[in-house]
Structure formats: structure tokens, C-alpha cells
PDB file of C-alpha atoms in Angstrom:
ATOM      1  CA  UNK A 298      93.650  89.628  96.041  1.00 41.00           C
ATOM      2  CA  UNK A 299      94.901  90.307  92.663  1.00 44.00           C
ATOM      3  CA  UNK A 300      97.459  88.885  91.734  1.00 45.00           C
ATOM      4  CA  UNK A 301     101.393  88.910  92.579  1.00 46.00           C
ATOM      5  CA  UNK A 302     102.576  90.470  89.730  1.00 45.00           C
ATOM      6  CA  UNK A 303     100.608  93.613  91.201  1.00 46.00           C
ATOM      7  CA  UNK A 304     100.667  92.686  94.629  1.00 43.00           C
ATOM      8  CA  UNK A 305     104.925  92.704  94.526  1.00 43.00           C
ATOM      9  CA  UNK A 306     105.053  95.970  92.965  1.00 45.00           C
ATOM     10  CA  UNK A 307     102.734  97.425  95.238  1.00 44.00           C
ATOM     11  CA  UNK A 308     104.278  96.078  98.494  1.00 39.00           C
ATOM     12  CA  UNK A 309     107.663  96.838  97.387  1.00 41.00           C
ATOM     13  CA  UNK A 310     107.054 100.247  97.015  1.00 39.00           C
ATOM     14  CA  UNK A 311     105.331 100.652 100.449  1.00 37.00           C
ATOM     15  CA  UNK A 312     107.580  98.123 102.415  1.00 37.00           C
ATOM     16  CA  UNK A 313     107.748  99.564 106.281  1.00 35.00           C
ATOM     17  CA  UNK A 314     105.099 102.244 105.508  1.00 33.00           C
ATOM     18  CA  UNK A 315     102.155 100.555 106.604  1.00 34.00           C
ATOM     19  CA  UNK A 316     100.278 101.286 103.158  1.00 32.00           C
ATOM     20  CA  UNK A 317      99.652  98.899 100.336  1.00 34.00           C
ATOM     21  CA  UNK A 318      97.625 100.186  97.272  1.00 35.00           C
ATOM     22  CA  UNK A 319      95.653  99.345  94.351  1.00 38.00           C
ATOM     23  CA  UNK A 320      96.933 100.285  90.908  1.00 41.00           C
ATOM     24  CA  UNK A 321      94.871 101.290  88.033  1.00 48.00           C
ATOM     25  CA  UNK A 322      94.985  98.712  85.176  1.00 40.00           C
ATOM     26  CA  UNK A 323      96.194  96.053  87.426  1.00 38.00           C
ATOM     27  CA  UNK A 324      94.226  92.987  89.249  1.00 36.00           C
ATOM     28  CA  UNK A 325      94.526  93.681  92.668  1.00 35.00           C
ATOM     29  CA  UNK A 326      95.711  91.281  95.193  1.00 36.00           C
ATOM     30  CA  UNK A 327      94.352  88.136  95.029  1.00 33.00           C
ATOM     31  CA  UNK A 328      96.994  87.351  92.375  1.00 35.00           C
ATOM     32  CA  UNK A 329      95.885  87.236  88.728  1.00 30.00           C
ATOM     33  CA  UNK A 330      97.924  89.501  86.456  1.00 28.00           C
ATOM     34  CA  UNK A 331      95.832  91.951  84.102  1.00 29.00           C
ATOM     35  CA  UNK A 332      98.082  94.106  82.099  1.00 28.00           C
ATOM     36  CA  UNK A 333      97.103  96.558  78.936  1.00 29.00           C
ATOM     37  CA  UNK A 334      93.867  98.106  80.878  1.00 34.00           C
ATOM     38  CA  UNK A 335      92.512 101.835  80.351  1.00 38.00           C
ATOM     39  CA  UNK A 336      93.060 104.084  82.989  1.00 45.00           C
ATOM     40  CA  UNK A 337      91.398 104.367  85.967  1.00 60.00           C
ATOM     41  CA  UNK A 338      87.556 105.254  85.711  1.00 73.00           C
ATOM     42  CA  UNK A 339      86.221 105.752  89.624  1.00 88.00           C
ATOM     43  CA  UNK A 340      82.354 106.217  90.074  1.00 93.00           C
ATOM     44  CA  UNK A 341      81.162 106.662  93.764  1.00 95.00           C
ATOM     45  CA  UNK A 342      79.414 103.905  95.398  1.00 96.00           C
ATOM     46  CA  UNK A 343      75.956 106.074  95.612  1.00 94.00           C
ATOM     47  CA  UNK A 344      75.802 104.944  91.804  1.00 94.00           C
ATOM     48  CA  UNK A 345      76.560 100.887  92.439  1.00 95.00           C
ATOM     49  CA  UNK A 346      74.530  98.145  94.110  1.00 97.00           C
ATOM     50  CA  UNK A 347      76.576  96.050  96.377  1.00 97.00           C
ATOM     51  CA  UNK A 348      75.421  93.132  93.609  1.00 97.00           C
ATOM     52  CA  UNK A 349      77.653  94.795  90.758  1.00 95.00           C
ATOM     53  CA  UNK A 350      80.366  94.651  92.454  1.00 96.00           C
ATOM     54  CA  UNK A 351      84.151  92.796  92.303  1.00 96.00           C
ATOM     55  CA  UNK A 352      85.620  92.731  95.849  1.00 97.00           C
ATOM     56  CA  UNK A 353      89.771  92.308  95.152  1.00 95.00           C
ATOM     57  CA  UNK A 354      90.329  91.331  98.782  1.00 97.00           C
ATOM     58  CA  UNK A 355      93.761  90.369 100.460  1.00 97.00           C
ATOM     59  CA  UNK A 356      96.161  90.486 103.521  1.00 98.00           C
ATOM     60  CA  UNK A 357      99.528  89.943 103.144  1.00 98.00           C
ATOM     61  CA  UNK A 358     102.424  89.354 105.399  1.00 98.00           C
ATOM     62  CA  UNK A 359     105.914  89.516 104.470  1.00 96.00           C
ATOM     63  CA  UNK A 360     107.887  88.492 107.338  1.00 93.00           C
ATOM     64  CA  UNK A 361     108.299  91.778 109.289  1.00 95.00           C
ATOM     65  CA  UNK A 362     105.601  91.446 112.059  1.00 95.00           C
ATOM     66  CA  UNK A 363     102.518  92.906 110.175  1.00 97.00           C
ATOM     67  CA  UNK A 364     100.156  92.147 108.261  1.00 98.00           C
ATOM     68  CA  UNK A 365      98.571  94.636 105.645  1.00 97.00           C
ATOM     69  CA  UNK A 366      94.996  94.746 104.727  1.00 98.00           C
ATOM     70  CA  UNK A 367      93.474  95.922 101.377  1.00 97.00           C
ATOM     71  CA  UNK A 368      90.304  95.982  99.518  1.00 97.00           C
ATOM     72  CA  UNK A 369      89.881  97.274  96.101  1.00 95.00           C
ATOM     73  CA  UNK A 370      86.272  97.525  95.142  1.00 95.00           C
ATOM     74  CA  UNK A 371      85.525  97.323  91.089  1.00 93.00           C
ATOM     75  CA  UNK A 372      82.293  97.905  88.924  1.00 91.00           C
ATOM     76  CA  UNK A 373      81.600  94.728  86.933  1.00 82.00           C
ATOM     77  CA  UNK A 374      84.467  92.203  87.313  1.00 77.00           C
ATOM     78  CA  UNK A 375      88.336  92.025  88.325  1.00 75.00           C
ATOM     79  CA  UNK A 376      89.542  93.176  84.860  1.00 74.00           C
ATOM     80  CA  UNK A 377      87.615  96.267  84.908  1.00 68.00           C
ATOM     81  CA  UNK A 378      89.325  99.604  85.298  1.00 74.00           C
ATOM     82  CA  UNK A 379      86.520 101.141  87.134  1.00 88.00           C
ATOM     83  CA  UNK A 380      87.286 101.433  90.649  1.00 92.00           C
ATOM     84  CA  UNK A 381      84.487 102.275  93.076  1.00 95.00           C
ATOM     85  CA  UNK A 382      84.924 105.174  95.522  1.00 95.00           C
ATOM     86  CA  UNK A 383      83.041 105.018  98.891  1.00 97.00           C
ATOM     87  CA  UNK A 384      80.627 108.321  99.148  1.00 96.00           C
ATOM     88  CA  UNK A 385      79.232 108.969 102.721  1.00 96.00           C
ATOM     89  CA  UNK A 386      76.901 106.248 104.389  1.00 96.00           C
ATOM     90  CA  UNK A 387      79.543 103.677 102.545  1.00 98.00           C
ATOM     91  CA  UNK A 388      82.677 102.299 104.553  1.00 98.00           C
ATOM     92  CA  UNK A 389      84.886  99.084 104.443  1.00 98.00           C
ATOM     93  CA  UNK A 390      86.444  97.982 107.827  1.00 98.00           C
ATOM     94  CA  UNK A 391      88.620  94.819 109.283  1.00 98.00           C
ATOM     95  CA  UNK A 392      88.691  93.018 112.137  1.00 98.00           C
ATOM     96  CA  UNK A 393      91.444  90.169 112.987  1.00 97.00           C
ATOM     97  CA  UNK A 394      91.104  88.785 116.568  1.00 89.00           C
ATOM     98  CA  UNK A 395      89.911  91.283 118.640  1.00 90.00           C
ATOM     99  CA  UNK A 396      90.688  94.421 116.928  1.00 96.00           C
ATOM    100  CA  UNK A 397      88.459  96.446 114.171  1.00 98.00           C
ATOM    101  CA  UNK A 398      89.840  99.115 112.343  1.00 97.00           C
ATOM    102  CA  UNK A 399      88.232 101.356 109.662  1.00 98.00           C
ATOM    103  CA  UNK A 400      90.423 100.702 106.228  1.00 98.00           C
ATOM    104  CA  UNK A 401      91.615 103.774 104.774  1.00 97.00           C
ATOM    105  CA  UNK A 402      91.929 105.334 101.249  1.00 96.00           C
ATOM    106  CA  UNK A 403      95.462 105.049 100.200  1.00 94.00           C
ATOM    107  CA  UNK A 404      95.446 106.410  96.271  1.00 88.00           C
ATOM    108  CA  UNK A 405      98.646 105.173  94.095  1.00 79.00           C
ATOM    109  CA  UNK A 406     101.137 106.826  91.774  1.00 75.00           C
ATOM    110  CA  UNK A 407      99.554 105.719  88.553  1.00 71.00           C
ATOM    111  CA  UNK A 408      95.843 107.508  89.962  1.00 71.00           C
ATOM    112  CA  UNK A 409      94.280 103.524  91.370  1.00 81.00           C
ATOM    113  CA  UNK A 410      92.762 103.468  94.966  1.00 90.00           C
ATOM    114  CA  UNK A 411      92.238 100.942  97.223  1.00 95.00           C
ATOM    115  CA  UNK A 412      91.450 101.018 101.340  1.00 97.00           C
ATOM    116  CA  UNK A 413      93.897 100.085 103.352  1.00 97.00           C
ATOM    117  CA  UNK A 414      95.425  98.939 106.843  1.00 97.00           C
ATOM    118  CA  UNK A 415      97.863  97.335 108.860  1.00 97.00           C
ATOM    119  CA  UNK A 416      97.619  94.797 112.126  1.00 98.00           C
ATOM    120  CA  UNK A 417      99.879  93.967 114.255  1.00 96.00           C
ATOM    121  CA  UNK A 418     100.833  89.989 113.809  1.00 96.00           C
ATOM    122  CA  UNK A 419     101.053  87.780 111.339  1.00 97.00           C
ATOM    123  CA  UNK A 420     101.156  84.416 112.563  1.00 97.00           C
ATOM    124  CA  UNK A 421      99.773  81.739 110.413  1.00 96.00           C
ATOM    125  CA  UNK A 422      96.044  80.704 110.862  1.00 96.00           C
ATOM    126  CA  UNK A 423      95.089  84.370 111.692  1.00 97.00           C
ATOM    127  CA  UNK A 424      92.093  84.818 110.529  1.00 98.00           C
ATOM    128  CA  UNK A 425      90.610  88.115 109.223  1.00 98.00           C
ATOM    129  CA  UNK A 426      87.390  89.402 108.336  1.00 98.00           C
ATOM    130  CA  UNK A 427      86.728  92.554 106.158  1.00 98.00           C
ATOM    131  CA  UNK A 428      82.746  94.294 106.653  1.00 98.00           C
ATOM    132  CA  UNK A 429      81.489  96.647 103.466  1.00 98.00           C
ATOM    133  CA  UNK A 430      78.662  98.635 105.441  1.00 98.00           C
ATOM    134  CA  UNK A 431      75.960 100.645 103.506  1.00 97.00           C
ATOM    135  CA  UNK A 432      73.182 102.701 104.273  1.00 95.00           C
ATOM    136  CA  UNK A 433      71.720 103.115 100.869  1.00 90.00           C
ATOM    137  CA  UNK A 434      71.898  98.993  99.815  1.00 96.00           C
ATOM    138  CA  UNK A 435      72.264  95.920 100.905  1.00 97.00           C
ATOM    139  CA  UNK A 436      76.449  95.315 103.164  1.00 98.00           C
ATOM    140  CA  UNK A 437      78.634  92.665 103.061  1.00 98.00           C
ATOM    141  CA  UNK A 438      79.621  92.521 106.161  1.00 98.00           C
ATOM    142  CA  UNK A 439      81.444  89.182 106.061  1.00 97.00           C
ATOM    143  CA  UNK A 440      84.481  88.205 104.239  1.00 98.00           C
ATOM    144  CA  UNK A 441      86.489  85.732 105.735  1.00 98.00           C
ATOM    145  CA  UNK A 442      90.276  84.220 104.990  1.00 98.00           C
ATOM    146  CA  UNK A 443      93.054  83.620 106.960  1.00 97.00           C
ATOM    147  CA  UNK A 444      96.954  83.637 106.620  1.00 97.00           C
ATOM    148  CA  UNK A 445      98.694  80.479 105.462  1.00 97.00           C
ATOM    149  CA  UNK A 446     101.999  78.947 106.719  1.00 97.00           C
ATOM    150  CA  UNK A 447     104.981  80.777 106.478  1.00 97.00           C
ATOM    151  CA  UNK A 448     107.385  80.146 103.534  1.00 97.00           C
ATOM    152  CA  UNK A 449     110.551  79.250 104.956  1.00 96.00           C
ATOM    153  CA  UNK A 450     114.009  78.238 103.986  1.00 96.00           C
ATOM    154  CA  UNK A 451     113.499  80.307 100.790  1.00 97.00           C
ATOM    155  CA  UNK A 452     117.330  79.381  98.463  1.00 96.00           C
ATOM    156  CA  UNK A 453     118.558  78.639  95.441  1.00 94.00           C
ATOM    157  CA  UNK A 454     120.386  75.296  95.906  1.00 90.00           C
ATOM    158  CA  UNK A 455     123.401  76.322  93.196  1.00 83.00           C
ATOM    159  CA  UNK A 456     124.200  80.038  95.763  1.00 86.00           C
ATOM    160  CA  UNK A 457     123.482  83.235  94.989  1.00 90.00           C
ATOM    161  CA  UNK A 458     124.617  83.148  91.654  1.00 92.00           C
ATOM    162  CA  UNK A 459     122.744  82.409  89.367  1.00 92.00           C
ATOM    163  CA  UNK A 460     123.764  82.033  84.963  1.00 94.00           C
ATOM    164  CA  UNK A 461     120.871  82.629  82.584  1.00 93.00           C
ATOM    165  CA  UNK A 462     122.264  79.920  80.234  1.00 93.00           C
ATOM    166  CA  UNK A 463     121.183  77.286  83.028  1.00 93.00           C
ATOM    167  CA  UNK A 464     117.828  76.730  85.071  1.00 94.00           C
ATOM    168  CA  UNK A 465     117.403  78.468  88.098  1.00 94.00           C
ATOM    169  CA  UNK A 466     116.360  76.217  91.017  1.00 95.00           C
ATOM    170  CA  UNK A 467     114.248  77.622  94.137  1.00 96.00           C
ATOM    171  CA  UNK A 468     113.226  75.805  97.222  1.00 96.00           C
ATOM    172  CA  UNK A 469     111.599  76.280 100.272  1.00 97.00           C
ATOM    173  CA  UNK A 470     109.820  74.465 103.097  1.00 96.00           C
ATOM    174  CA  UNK A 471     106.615  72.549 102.087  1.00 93.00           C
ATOM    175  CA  UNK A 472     103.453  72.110 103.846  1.00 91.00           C
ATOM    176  CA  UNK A 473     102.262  68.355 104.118  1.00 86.00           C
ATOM    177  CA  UNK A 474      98.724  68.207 102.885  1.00 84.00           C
ATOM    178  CA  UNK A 475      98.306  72.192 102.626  1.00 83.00           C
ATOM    179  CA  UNK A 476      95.901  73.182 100.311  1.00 87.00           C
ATOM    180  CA  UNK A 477      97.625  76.423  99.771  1.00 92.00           C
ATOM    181  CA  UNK A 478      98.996  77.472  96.239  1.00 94.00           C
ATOM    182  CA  UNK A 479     102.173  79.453  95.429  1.00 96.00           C
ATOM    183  CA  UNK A 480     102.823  82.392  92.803  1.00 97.00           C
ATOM    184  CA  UNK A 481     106.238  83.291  91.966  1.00 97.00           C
ATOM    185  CA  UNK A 482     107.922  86.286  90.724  1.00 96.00           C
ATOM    186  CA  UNK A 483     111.271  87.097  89.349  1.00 96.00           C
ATOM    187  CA  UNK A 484     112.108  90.705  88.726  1.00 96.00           C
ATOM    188  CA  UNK A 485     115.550  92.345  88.129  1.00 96.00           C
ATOM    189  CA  UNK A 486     116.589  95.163  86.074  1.00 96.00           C
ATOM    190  CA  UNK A 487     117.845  93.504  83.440  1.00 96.00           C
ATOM    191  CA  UNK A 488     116.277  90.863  83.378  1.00 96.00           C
ATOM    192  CA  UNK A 489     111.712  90.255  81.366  1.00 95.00           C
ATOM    193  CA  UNK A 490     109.799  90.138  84.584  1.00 93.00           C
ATOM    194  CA  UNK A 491     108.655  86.092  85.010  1.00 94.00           C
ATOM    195  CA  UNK A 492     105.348  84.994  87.164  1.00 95.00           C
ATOM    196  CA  UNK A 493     104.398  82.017  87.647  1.00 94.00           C
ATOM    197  CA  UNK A 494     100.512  81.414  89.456  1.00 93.00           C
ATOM    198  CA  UNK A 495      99.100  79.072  91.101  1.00 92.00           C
ATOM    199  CA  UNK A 496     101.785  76.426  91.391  1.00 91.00           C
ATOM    200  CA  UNK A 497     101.541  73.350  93.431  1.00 91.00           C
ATOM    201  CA  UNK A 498     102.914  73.270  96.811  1.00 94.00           C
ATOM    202  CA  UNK A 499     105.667  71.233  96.523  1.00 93.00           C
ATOM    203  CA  UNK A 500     108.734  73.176  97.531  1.00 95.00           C
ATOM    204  CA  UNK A 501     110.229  74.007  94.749  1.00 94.00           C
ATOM    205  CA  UNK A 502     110.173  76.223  91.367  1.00 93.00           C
ATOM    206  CA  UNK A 503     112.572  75.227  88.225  1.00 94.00           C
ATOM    207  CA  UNK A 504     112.588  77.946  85.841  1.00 94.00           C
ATOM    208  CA  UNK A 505     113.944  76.905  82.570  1.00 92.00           C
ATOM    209  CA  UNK A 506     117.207  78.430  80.907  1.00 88.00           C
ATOM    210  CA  UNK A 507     114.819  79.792  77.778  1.00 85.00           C
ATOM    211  CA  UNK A 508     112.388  81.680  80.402  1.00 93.00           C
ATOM    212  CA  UNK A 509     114.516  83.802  82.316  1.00 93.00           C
ATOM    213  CA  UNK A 510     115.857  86.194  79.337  1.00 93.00           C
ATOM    214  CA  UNK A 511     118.132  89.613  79.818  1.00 94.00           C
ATOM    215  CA  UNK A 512     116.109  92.569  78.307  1.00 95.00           C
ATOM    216  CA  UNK A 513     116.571  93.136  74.686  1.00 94.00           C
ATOM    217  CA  UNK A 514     118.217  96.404  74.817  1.00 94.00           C
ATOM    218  CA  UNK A 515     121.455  94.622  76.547  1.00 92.00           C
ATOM    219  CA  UNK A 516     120.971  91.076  76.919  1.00 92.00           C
ATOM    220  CA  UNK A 517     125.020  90.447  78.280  1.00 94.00           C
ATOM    221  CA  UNK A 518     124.085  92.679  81.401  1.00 95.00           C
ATOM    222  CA  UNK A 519     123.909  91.520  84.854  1.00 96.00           C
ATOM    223  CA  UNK A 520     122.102  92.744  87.817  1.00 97.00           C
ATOM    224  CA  UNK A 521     119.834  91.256  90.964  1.00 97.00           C
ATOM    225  CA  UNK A 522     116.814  90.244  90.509  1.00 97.00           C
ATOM    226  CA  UNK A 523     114.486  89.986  93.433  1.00 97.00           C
ATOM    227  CA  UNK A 524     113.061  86.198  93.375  1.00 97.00           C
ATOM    228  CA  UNK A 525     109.508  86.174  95.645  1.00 97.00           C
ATOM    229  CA  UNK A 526     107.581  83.082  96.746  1.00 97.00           C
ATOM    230  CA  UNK A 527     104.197  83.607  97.605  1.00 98.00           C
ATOM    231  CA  UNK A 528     101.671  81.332  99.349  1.00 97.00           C
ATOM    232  CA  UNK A 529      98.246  82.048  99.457  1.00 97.00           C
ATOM    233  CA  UNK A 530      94.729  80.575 101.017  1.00 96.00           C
ATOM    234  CA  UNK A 531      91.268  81.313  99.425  1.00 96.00           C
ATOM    235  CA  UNK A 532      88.972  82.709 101.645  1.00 97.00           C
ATOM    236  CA  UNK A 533      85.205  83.518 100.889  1.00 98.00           C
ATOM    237  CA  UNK A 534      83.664  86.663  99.459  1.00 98.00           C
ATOM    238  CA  UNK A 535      80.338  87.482 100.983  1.00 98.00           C
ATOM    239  CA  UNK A 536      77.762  86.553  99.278  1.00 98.00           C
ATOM    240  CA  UNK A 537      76.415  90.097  98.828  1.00 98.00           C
ATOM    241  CA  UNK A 538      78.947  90.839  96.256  1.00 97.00           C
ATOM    242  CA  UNK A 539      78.735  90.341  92.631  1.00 96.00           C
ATOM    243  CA  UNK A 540      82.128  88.050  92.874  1.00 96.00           C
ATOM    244  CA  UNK A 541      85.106  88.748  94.565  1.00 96.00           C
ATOM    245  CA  UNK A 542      88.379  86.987  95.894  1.00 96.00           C
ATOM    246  CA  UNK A 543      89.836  86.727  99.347  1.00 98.00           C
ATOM    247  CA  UNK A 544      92.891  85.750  99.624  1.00 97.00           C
ATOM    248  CA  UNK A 545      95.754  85.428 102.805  1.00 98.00           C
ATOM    249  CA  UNK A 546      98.955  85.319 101.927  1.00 98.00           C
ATOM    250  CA  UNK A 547     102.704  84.784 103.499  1.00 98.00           C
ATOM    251  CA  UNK A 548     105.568  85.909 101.267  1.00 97.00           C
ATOM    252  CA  UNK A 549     109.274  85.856 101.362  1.00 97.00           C
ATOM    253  CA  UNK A 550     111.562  87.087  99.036  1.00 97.00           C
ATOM    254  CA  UNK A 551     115.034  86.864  98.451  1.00 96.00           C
ATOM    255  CA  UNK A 552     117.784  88.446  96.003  1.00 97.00           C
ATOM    256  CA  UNK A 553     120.348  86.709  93.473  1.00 96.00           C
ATOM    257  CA  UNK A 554     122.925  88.372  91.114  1.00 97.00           C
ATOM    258  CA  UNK A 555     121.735  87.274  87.523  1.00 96.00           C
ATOM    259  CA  UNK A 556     124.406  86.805  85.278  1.00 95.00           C
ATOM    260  CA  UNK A 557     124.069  86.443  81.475  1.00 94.00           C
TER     261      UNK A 557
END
């Protein structure tokens, strides 16, 4: 699954429309950021063995009911800009409990792809599977992960106020003995965007009063910034695949007003 830098821009966009794409240049979901890539570069699967392929797998639930599926497939590795197009004989499809759907192609603003869907639920320890079926090479037909524990009780201790002269504290609920890791994100208008990957699970994020800086152009302006807590479980790539991630993840997000 990319990474959350991507995966909050994408989801944000597409919040309540059941879609969640890929975006040229950017890791997909699993949540490593990649920035400064060429443009997109699809070839169609025909061309591609199953074996030189990056699967950027994820689901992600953000608190609304659903869950939303993607899977972006890449030629090489998950900083490549070549994104693989499924030609006849080639499809990608999920199945979470009972219930298998075909996964869509959902094309972005900025030209990526990915295949997409969205299932009912999202209650943690649903697990979810997603099959690549060929005709013309070898299928992966079994990806597994599963979605984490919610993240609950998402505040800033010191309100919704928040000065960028001092640290801003977050908390939430942790999970006693989860495994699970947690990317953050702070993003605002006028504020340089902040992640943070792959932090422990402890409950809580400090970020420092020399990280969270106003945008050069007017540093004295305020605005909200959107602060996003993501918790996310590895799954497994089938072994098929070049390499690949899997990952489930719960998010919540919640908004402060960011004040010089």
C-alpha cells in the first residue's frame, strides 16, 4: 500500500465516492512516500511476467462503514513510474468474507491508474484477499491482509488550537501488544506538509515546534490543517509476484486551526 502521504491525498479526494486511485509518481498505498518521479509510463500486462512485477496492495477504512480496495500493479519495483495495464485474459479481483468482486480501473487526475473497489464493513480483523488471474503466465491468486484495530480517541491534549512556536501533541487509543505501526500526516494550507512512517504504537505523536513550519511565502498565516493517524498491518504478497506490499489499514483524521 504505498504510503500515506499518497494514500491521504488520494482518499481525500474520493471520500464518499467509493473510488480510491493510484497516482503517477507516487508509491501507492502501502505507505512509503516517493516524490520527484517521471510521469506515468503504462505498458499492458501481455508484455510483463507476473515475476517482474511490484504489487502496491491496500484496503483502507476510514471510519464511514467501508472499506476501499486498491491494487496498483508496477514494472520493476515500487518507485517505478511504469504502471501495468491489464490487456484481456488479465484481471485483479477481491474477496473479503463471502463476497468477490472484480476491481475496477479507476484512472487519476495526474494520468496514474490503479483497480479499485469498495466492501461493505470495516470491522477490525476483516480479512481480505486480492486474486491477479492470467491466461498467458503464471496468477497470483493469493494475497492476504487484514484490517487492524480502529484508531480511537484521536485529540490533541492542549484543544483545537494549536501555536507553531510550541509542539503539537496527538493521542489516541493504543493497542496492547499490537504489532501494528502508525504513519502520520499533517497537512494544512499554510502550513510544509509533515509525515511521519512507521511509528511505534504507543498512542501518541509529539511533533516538535521546528517541524511544523508555515509556508515560506507567508509564514504569520493561519489556517487548519488536517492531522491523520494511520494504523496499518502487513499482509503477504503472493509469492508469484516480483515483490509487493499488502497492507490493511484503519485511519482517522481530525482538524486543528494552526496558528503561527
Amino acid at each position: 500500500m504505498a504510503d500515506l502521504g499518497s494514500i491521504v491525498r488520494r482518499l481525500r479526494s474520493l471520500r464518499g465516492t467509493g473510488r480510491w486511485t493510484g497516482r503517477c509518481g507516487k508509491v501507492g498505498t502501502a505507505l512509503v512516500l516517493a516524490a520527484g518521479l517521471a510521469a506515468c509510463q503504462p505498458v499492458g500486462s501481455g508484455a510483463v511476467m507476473t515475476a517482474s512485477m511490484y504489487a502496491d496492495l491496500g484496503v483502507v477504512a476510514l471510519g464511514d462503514g467501508v472499506s476501499r480496495v486498491r491494487a496498483t500493479l508496477r514494472l520493476g519495483n515500487m518507485l517505478d513510474s511504469t504502471f501495468v495495464d491489464l490487456q484481456p485474459g488479465d484481471s485483479l479481483s477481491a474477496t473479503s468474507a463471502a463476497l468477490t468482486q472484480p476491481l475496477a480501473r479507476t484512472v487519476d487526475l495526474m494520468g496514474g491508474f490503479s483497480y479499485t473497489g469498495v466492501f461493505t464493513g470495516d470491522d477490525p480483523g476483516t480479512p481480505f484477499e486480492i486474486a491477479f488471474s492470467r491466461t498467458s503466465d503464471v496468477s497470483a491468486p493469493s494475497s492476504k491482509t487484514l484490517l487492524p484495530a480502529r484508531v480511537t480517541h484521536l485529540n490533541s491534549p492542549l484543544g483545537t488550537s494549536s501555536s507553531r512556536a510550541r509542539s503539537l501533541n496527538i493521542a489516541w487509543d493504543a493497542v496492547s501488544g499490537s504489532t501494528a505501526l502508525i504513519d502520520a500526516t499533517i497537512e494544512g494550507s499554510c502550513v510544509l506538509g509533515i509525515f511521519k512512517l512507521g511509528q511505534p504504537d504507543n498512542g501518541q505523536l509529539v511533533v516538535g515546534a521546528s517541524e511544523l513550519k508555515g509556508k515560506p511565502d507567508n509564514p504569520q498565516a493561519s489556517c487548519p490543517i488536517q492531522v491523520t493517524i494511520a494504523r496499518k498491518h502487513a499482509g503477504t504478497i503472493d509469492p508469484a509476484f516480483g515483490a509487493g506490499v499488502f497492507y490493511g489499514v484503519q485511519q482517522s483524521t481530525i482538524t486543528l486551526m494552526s496558528i503561527p
